[in-house]
Coordinates of C-alpha atoms in Angstrom, one line a residue:
Chain A
M3 CA 221.0 127.0 76.4
L4 CA 217.8 127.3 77.5
A5 CA 219.0 125.5 80.7
L6 CA 222.0 127.7 81.0
A7 CA 219.6 130.9 80.3
L8 CA 217.7 130.2 83.6
L9 CA 220.0 128.9 86.0
G10 CA 222.5 132.3 84.9
A11 CA 219.4 134.6 85.4
T12 CA 218.4 132.1 88.8
A13 CA 222.2 133.0 90.2
V14 CA 222.4 136.7 89.2
G15 CA 218.8 137.0 90.9
A16 CA 218.7 135.4 93.6
A17 CA 217.0 137.8 96.2
E18 CA 214.8 140.3 95.0
H19 CA 211.9 142.4 95.6
P20 CA 211.5 140.8 99.3
S21 CA 209.5 143.7 100.3
E22 CA 207.3 144.3 97.1
I23 CA 203.5 143.6 96.8
L24 CA 203.0 142.8 92.9
V25 CA 199.5 143.7 92.3
F26 CA 198.2 143.0 89.0
A27 CA 194.7 145.0 88.0
A28 CA 192.7 146.0 85.5
V29 CA 193.8 149.4 83.7
S30 CA 190.5 150.7 84.7
T31 CA 191.4 151.5 88.6
R32 CA 194.9 152.6 87.5
E33 CA 194.7 156.3 88.6
A34 CA 192.6 155.2 92.1
M35 CA 195.2 152.3 92.7
E36 CA 198.0 153.9 92.2
E37 CA 196.5 157.2 94.6
I38 CA 195.6 153.9 97.2
A39 CA 199.2 152.7 97.3
K40 CA 200.4 156.1 97.8
Q41 CA 198.4 156.1 100.7
F42 CA 199.3 153.0 101.7
Q43 CA 203.2 152.9 101.7
R44 CA 203.0 155.9 103.8
G45 CA 201.1 154.4 106.3
T46 CA 203.2 151.1 106.3
G47 CA 206.2 151.6 104.3
Q48 CA 205.5 149.2 102.1
T49 CA 206.2 149.2 98.0
V50 CA 203.7 148.1 95.9
R51 CA 203.9 147.9 92.5
F52 CA 201.3 147.4 89.9
S53 CA 201.2 146.1 86.1
F54 CA 197.8 147.6 84.7
G55 CA 196.4 145.8 81.3
S56 CA 193.4 144.1 80.2
S57 CA 191.8 142.0 83.3
S58 CA 191.9 139.4 80.8
T59 CA 195.6 139.5 79.6
L60 CA 196.5 139.8 83.5
A61 CA 194.6 136.6 84.2
R62 CA 196.0 134.8 81.5
Q63 CA 199.2 135.7 82.9
I64 CA 198.7 134.5 86.4
L65 CA 197.2 131.3 84.9
A66 CA 200.6 130.7 83.7
G67 CA 202.9 131.7 86.8
A68 CA 202.9 135.3 87.0
P69 CA 204.6 136.1 90.7
A70 CA 201.7 138.7 91.4
D71 CA 199.9 139.0 95.5
L72 CA 196.9 140.4 94.5
F73 CA 194.2 141.0 91.5
L74 CA 191.9 143.2 91.0
S75 CA 189.9 141.9 87.9
A76 CA 186.8 144.2 85.4
D77 CA 185.0 140.9 85.6
L78 CA 184.1 138.0 87.7
D79 CA 184.7 135.5 84.9
R80 CA 188.4 136.0 85.0
V81 CA 188.7 135.4 89.1
E82 CA 186.1 132.1 88.7
Q83 CA 188.5 131.5 86.0
L84 CA 191.7 132.0 88.5
A85 CA 189.9 129.9 90.9
R86 CA 189.1 126.8 89.2
A87 CA 192.6 126.7 88.6
G88 CA 193.0 126.5 92.5
L89 CA 194.9 130.4 91.9
V90 CA 192.2 131.9 94.3
R91 CA 190.5 130.9 97.6
P92 CA 187.0 131.7 98.2
S93 CA 188.1 133.6 101.3
D94 CA 190.5 135.6 99.8
R95 CA 188.0 137.5 97.5
R96 CA 185.7 140.3 97.4
D97 CA 183.4 142.2 95.3
L98 CA 184.8 145.3 95.6
L99 CA 183.7 147.7 92.7
S100 CA 180.7 148.1 89.7
N101 CA 181.3 150.9 87.0
Q102 CA 179.0 152.2 84.5
L103 CA 179.0 152.3 80.9
V104 CA 179.6 155.4 79.1
V105 CA 180.3 156.5 75.4
V106 CA 182.6 159.3 74.7
V107 CA 183.4 161.5 71.5
P108 CA 186.7 164.1 71.2
A109 CA 185.7 167.1 73.2
A110 CA 185.3 169.1 70.2
S111 CA 182.6 166.6 69.0
A112 CA 178.8 167.9 68.4
V113 CA 177.8 164.3 67.8
A114 CA 174.7 163.8 69.9
I115 CA 173.9 160.3 71.1
K116 CA 170.5 159.1 73.1
G117 CA 171.2 155.7 72.8
A118 CA 172.5 152.5 70.9
P119 CA 170.5 152.8 68.0
D120 CA 172.1 156.7 67.4
L121 CA 175.7 154.6 66.9
V122 CA 175.0 153.3 64.1
R123 CA 175.3 156.7 62.2
L124 CA 178.5 156.7 63.4
D125 CA 181.8 155.4 61.2
R126 CA 184.1 154.2 63.8
I127 CA 183.8 153.1 67.2
A128 CA 186.9 152.2 69.6
V129 CA 186.0 149.4 72.0
A130 CA 187.9 147.2 74.7
D131 CA 188.2 143.9 72.8
P132 CA 184.8 142.4 72.8
E133 CA 185.9 138.8 72.2
S134 CA 188.4 139.0 76.2
V135 CA 188.5 142.3 77.5
P136 CA 185.9 142.3 80.1
A137 CA 185.1 146.6 79.0
G138 CA 184.9 145.0 75.3
I139 CA 182.0 142.1 76.9
Y140 CA 180.4 144.3 78.4
A141 CA 179.8 146.8 75.5
R142 CA 178.9 143.6 73.3
K143 CA 176.6 142.2 75.4
W144 CA 175.0 145.6 75.8
L145 CA 175.1 146.8 72.5
E146 CA 173.8 143.2 72.2
S147 CA 170.6 143.5 74.1
A148 CA 169.8 147.0 72.3
G149 CA 169.6 145.5 69.3
A150 CA 172.3 147.3 67.6
W151 CA 175.7 144.4 67.8
T152 CA 175.0 143.2 64.1
K153 CA 174.9 146.9 62.2
L154 CA 177.7 148.1 64.3
K155 CA 180.4 145.2 63.7
G156 CA 182.2 146.2 61.0
K157 CA 182.5 149.3 62.0
L158 CA 184.1 148.4 65.3
I159 CA 188.1 149.6 66.4
P160 CA 188.8 146.5 69.1
A161 CA 191.5 147.8 71.6
L162 CA 194.3 145.9 73.4
D163 CA 192.0 147.2 76.7
V164 CA 189.8 150.2 77.8
R165 CA 192.2 152.7 78.5
A166 CA 193.6 151.8 74.3
A167 CA 189.5 152.2 73.2
L168 CA 190.0 155.7 75.1
A169 CA 193.5 157.0 73.3
V170 CA 191.5 156.2 70.0
V171 CA 189.0 158.5 70.3
E172 CA 191.4 161.3 72.2
A173 CA 193.5 161.0 69.2
G174 CA 190.4 161.8 67.3
S175 CA 191.0 158.2 65.2
A176 CA 187.3 157.2 66.1
D177 CA 184.1 158.8 66.2
A178 CA 183.5 157.7 69.3
A179 CA 184.5 154.6 72.3
V180 CA 182.7 153.3 74.7
V181 CA 184.8 153.0 77.8
Y182 CA 183.7 152.9 81.7
R183 CA 182.6 156.1 83.3
T184 CA 185.7 156.6 85.2
D185 CA 188.0 156.4 82.2
A186 CA 185.9 159.3 81.0
A187 CA 186.4 161.6 83.6
I188 CA 190.2 161.3 83.7
S189 CA 190.3 162.7 80.2
K190 CA 190.2 166.1 79.0
R191 CA 189.9 165.7 75.4
V192 CA 187.0 163.5 75.6
R193 CA 183.3 164.1 76.8
V194 CA 180.7 161.8 77.6
A195 CA 178.2 161.4 74.7
Y196 CA 175.5 159.0 76.5
Q197 CA 175.9 157.2 79.8
V198 CA 174.7 153.8 79.6
P199 CA 171.9 153.3 81.9
L200 CA 172.4 150.9 84.7
A201 CA 169.9 148.7 83.8
E202 CA 170.4 148.6 80.1
A203 CA 173.6 147.2 80.8
P204 CA 175.7 144.0 81.7
R205 CA 176.2 144.4 85.9
I206 CA 179.6 145.8 86.4
T207 CA 181.9 144.1 88.8
Y208 CA 185.0 144.3 90.2
P209 CA 186.4 141.6 92.4
L210 CA 189.9 142.0 94.3
A211 CA 191.6 138.7 95.1
R212 CA 194.8 137.4 96.9
I213 CA 196.4 134.8 94.8
A214 CA 197.3 131.7 96.4
G215 CA 201.1 131.0 96.7
S216 CA 201.6 134.5 97.2
K217 CA 204.8 134.6 99.3
Q218 CA 204.2 138.4 100.3
P219 CA 202.9 138.6 103.8
A220 CA 201.9 142.1 103.2
A221 CA 200.2 141.2 100.4
Q222 CA 196.9 140.7 103.0
Q223 CA 197.4 144.3 104.8
L224 CA 196.9 145.2 101.2
F225 CA 193.8 143.7 100.6
R226 CA 192.0 144.6 103.6
F227 CA 193.7 148.6 103.1
L228 CA 191.4 147.9 99.6
T229 CA 188.7 146.6 101.1
G230 CA 188.7 150.2 104.1
E231 CA 187.1 153.1 104.1
Q232 CA 190.3 155.1 102.9
A233 CA 190.5 153.3 100.1
R234 CA 186.8 153.0 99.1
A235 CA 186.5 157.1 99.6
V236 CA 189.6 157.0 96.8
F237 CA 187.2 155.2 94.7
T238 CA 184.5 156.9 95.1
R239 CA 186.3 160.2 94.7
F240 CA 187.4 158.6 90.9
G241 CA 183.3 157.5 89.8
F242 CA 183.4 153.9 90.8
I243 CA 180.9 152.7 92.8
V244 CA 182.2 151.0 95.9
L245 CA 180.4 147.6 96.4
Chain B
M30 CA 213.4 167.5 76.7
V31 CA 213.3 166.1 80.5
F32 CA 214.2 162.4 81.7
T33 CA 211.9 161.3 84.5
I34 CA 213.5 158.5 87.3
E35 CA 210.7 156.0 85.6
D36 CA 212.7 156.7 82.0
L37 CA 216.3 156.3 83.8
E38 CA 214.8 153.0 85.1
I39 CA 213.6 151.8 81.7
L40 CA 217.2 152.5 80.1
A41 CA 219.0 150.9 83.6
L42 CA 216.7 147.6 83.2
T43 CA 217.0 147.1 79.5
L44 CA 220.2 147.6 79.6
K45 CA 221.2 145.1 82.6
V46 CA 218.7 142.5 80.7
A47 CA 220.3 142.7 77.1
L48 CA 223.9 142.7 79.2
T49 CA 222.9 139.7 81.2
S50 CA 221.0 137.5 78.1
T51 CA 224.6 138.4 76.1
V52 CA 226.9 137.3 78.3
L53 CA 224.9 133.8 79.3
I54 CA 224.8 133.6 75.4
L55 CA 228.0 134.4 74.4
P56 CA 229.7 131.2 75.2
V57 CA 226.9 128.5 74.5
G58 CA 227.0 130.9 70.7
I59 CA 230.8 130.5 70.2
A60 CA 230.4 126.5 70.6
V61 CA 227.6 126.1 68.5
A62 CA 229.2 128.6 65.9
W63 CA 232.3 126.1 65.9
G64 CA 230.6 123.5 65.7
L65 CA 229.0 124.4 62.6
A66 CA 231.8 125.7 61.1
R67 CA 233.9 122.3 61.7
W68 CA 231.0 119.6 61.7
R69 CA 230.6 117.6 58.3
G70 CA 228.7 115.3 60.3
P71 CA 225.6 113.9 60.0
G72 CA 222.9 116.1 62.7
K73 CA 224.2 119.4 61.5
G74 CA 221.6 120.1 58.8
A75 CA 219.0 119.7 61.9
L76 CA 221.4 122.1 64.6
E77 CA 221.7 124.8 61.7
T78 CA 217.8 124.7 61.5
L79 CA 217.2 124.8 65.2
V80 CA 219.2 127.8 65.8
S81 CA 218.1 129.9 63.2
L82 CA 214.3 128.9 63.7
P83 CA 214.0 132.1 66.0
L84 CA 215.2 134.3 63.3
V85 CA 212.2 133.2 61.2
L86 CA 209.9 132.2 63.1
P87 CA 206.7 135.3 64.2
P88 CA 209.1 136.3 68.0
T89 CA 205.6 135.7 69.7
A90 CA 205.4 132.1 68.1
V91 CA 208.6 132.3 70.2
G92 CA 207.7 133.5 73.3
L93 CA 204.0 131.3 73.2
L94 CA 206.1 128.4 72.3
L95 CA 208.1 129.5 75.5
L96 CA 205.2 130.4 78.0
L97 CA 203.8 126.9 77.0
L98 CA 206.8 124.9 77.5
L99 CA 207.3 126.8 81.4
E100 CA 203.7 127.9 82.6
R101 CA 201.9 126.5 85.9
S102 CA 201.2 123.3 84.7
S103 CA 203.9 122.2 81.8
A104 CA 206.5 119.7 83.5
M105 CA 209.2 122.4 83.8
G106 CA 206.8 125.1 85.2
R107 CA 206.5 122.2 88.0
L108 CA 210.3 121.6 88.6
L109 CA 210.9 125.2 88.7
A110 CA 208.3 125.8 91.3
A111 CA 209.2 122.7 93.2
L112 CA 213.1 124.7 93.5
G113 CA 211.1 127.8 94.5
V114 CA 211.9 130.0 91.2
D115 CA 210.0 132.1 89.5
V116 CA 210.5 132.7 85.9
L117 CA 207.5 133.6 84.1
F118 CA 206.8 137.4 84.5
T119 CA 210.2 138.2 86.0
W120 CA 213.2 139.7 84.5
R121 CA 214.8 136.4 83.9
A122 CA 211.9 135.2 81.7
V123 CA 212.6 139.1 79.4
V124 CA 216.4 137.6 79.5
L125 CA 215.4 133.9 78.3
A126 CA 213.6 135.6 76.0
T127 CA 216.1 138.3 74.0
A128 CA 218.5 135.5 74.8
V129 CA 216.7 132.8 72.5
M130 CA 216.2 136.2 70.2
S131 CA 218.9 137.2 69.9
F132 CA 221.5 133.9 69.5
P133 CA 221.0 133.3 65.7
L134 CA 222.2 136.4 65.1
L135 CA 225.4 135.5 67.2
V136 CA 225.8 132.0 66.0
R137 CA 226.0 133.5 62.2
S138 CA 227.8 136.3 62.6
V139 CA 230.6 134.5 64.6
R140 CA 230.0 131.1 62.3
T141 CA 230.9 133.3 59.1
S142 CA 234.0 134.6 60.9
F143 CA 234.9 130.8 61.7
E144 CA 234.6 129.5 58.3
E145 CA 236.4 132.7 56.9
I146 CA 239.7 130.8 58.7
D147 CA 242.1 128.4 56.3
P148 CA 241.5 125.5 57.5
R149 CA 245.1 124.7 57.0
L150 CA 246.2 126.7 59.5
I151 CA 244.7 125.1 62.1
D152 CA 245.8 121.9 61.1
I153 CA 249.3 123.2 60.9
A154 CA 248.5 124.1 64.9
R155 CA 247.1 120.5 65.4
T156 CA 249.9 118.6 63.8
L157 CA 252.6 120.6 65.6
G158 CA 250.6 118.9 68.5
R159 CA 248.7 121.4 69.7
G160 CA 245.1 120.8 71.5
P161 CA 241.9 122.0 70.5
L162 CA 241.7 123.7 72.9
F163 CA 244.7 125.8 72.3
V164 CA 244.3 126.0 68.6
F165 CA 240.7 127.7 69.3
A166 CA 242.0 130.3 71.6
R167 CA 245.6 131.3 70.1
V168 CA 244.5 130.5 66.7
V169 CA 240.7 130.4 66.0
L170 CA 240.1 133.4 67.9
P171 CA 242.9 135.6 66.8
L172 CA 241.3 135.5 63.9
S173 CA 238.1 135.7 63.8
W174 CA 238.0 137.9 66.8
R175 CA 236.6 140.7 65.2
G176 CA 233.4 138.7 63.5
V177 CA 232.7 137.6 67.3
L178 CA 232.8 141.2 68.5
A179 CA 230.2 142.4 65.6
G180 CA 228.0 139.4 66.3
T181 CA 227.7 140.1 69.6
V182 CA 227.0 143.5 69.1
L183 CA 224.2 142.4 66.6
A184 CA 222.6 140.1 69.8
F185 CA 223.2 142.8 72.3
A186 CA 220.8 144.9 69.8
R187 CA 218.5 142.5 68.8
A188 CA 218.3 141.9 72.9
L189 CA 218.0 145.6 73.6
G190 CA 215.0 145.8 71.4
E191 CA 213.2 142.3 71.6
F192 CA 209.1 143.0 71.8
G193 CA 207.0 139.7 71.0
A194 CA 208.2 137.3 72.3
T195 CA 209.2 139.2 76.0
I196 CA 205.5 140.2 75.9
I197 CA 204.0 137.0 76.3
V198 CA 206.9 135.3 78.5
A199 CA 207.0 138.6 80.7
G200 CA 203.9 140.8 80.2
N201 CA 204.4 144.5 80.4
I202 CA 205.3 145.3 84.4
P203 CA 206.9 148.7 85.5
G204 CA 210.0 148.2 87.3
R205 CA 210.5 144.3 86.9
T206 CA 210.4 143.3 82.8
Q207 CA 208.8 146.8 81.5
T208 CA 212.4 147.4 78.9
L209 CA 212.2 150.1 76.7
A210 CA 210.2 148.2 74.1
L211 CA 207.5 147.4 75.8
A212 CA 207.0 150.9 77.5
I213 CA 207.1 152.7 74.4
F214 CA 204.2 150.3 73.1
Q215 CA 202.4 150.8 76.2
R216 CA 203.0 154.7 76.7
S217 CA 201.8 154.8 72.6
E218 CA 199.0 152.5 73.5
M219 CA 197.8 154.9 76.4
G220 CA 198.0 158.0 74.2
K221 CA 200.8 158.8 75.9
D222 CA 203.1 159.7 72.9
R223 CA 205.3 162.4 74.1
A224 CA 206.0 160.0 77.1
A225 CA 206.8 157.4 74.4
L226 CA 208.8 160.1 72.2
H227 CA 211.3 160.0 75.3
L228 CA 212.3 156.8 75.1
V229 CA 212.4 156.4 71.5
L230 CA 215.1 158.7 72.2
F231 CA 217.1 156.6 74.1
T232 CA 216.6 153.9 71.0
V233 CA 217.6 155.9 68.6
L234 CA 220.9 157.0 70.7
L235 CA 221.7 153.5 71.3
A236 CA 221.0 152.0 68.1
F237 CA 223.4 154.7 66.7
A238 CA 225.9 153.6 69.3
G239 CA 225.8 149.8 68.1
I240 CA 225.6 150.5 64.2
W241 CA 228.3 152.4 64.9
I242 CA 230.8 150.1 66.8
T243 CA 229.7 147.4 64.3
E244 CA 231.0 149.5 61.2
R245 CA 234.1 150.1 63.0
V246 CA 235.2 146.7 63.6
M247 CA 233.3 145.4 60.1
R248 CA 235.8 148.2 57.8
R249 CA 238.9 147.3 60.2
R250 CA 238.3 144.1 59.3
Q251 CA 237.9 144.1 56.1
R252 CA 241.2 146.7 55.5
S253 CA 243.0 143.9 57.4
R254 CA 242.1 141.5 54.7
S255 CA 243.0 143.2 51.9

């Protein structure tokens, strides 16, 4: 039955998406990437399709065989992982962006936070999954180096990705969340209670990679566009640090 | 309530996938159901268990098994790559996941209706010199078509709502693999509850239609029996 299903599906969908570029991107880049794709599409007529999610999920999918053309990851490890599997060539990657961790609280909350130790006074703190998702791993490393991790562990609400962590605070279901400053900037329902100084947190890097075996020639064109001036301006406007 | 083009695209993709999956499993499901209803020899229990497995396993477990079976580094994955066919994280993967998950529902329903047929009717037709295919088409199906239809509707409904296996083998790619169930999940995770509710309305309407059809078919079946 499996074989039959595959066969049937193959026959039905023989020629699909010939002109689409499929980009897997860290969910924190959603608004900026959609804006840039719109500009790219206006200029070239090429359609760009996105799958946004946690970089760990997306990398796992690419490893398994997802037909992505480009991957914008929120950490270096995911791209390293793909490179080791032969799915990203060294010449096909470039460190594109950086970001900063912030602590957000519901917009109406009066909580004051002056550093990691202050988080211990709160009850529920949303973070992207600190075991696998880049935003969560960055947050964990920051809290570990600040000596607050073990005290906070029982209070954490792990979320699938950084935007899900943001949504938990937006809904008022957590007292705070550790997210990127770019996430905080797109939400009206949260306010930034604390900006983690860049020197106190792990260095955040978003590498852009072209996936080997991509059958889409226009992917190279989009790769160049994403590293170009026009895209840099958009990333900067959304609060990213362009490398 | 205003539906966006994206909402309608998600609905269209969901229907397309569920329809494809149901059409693909229908002939196989009928054959397997017939085998289970008639076959008395060895191997029946094993086949029975295998067919029912997706019904009792967590959908995510089924998804992971399918993923491991088809991923790039597996034998099957290499074969597919050699043929130039992308399956994982394309809409074909959605069809595959929904097909596997809804297959047991189809088989169970069809099999029950086959078993309700008086076996003497089949034997009589056979002794009158008719071949098995003729008997199946002219005796078995006319007596059991309601069960087949009900099973088909059930399988289709299951296909519409499949989530756990789908997200593992097909991801959640808007416009390619994102069905209603996946889009509802994504939107609610993002805190976009209102947008998610639009899609929930679709699923409610589809569910009503599905249940209504099944109920009507079943009621007539009961009436015709009494």
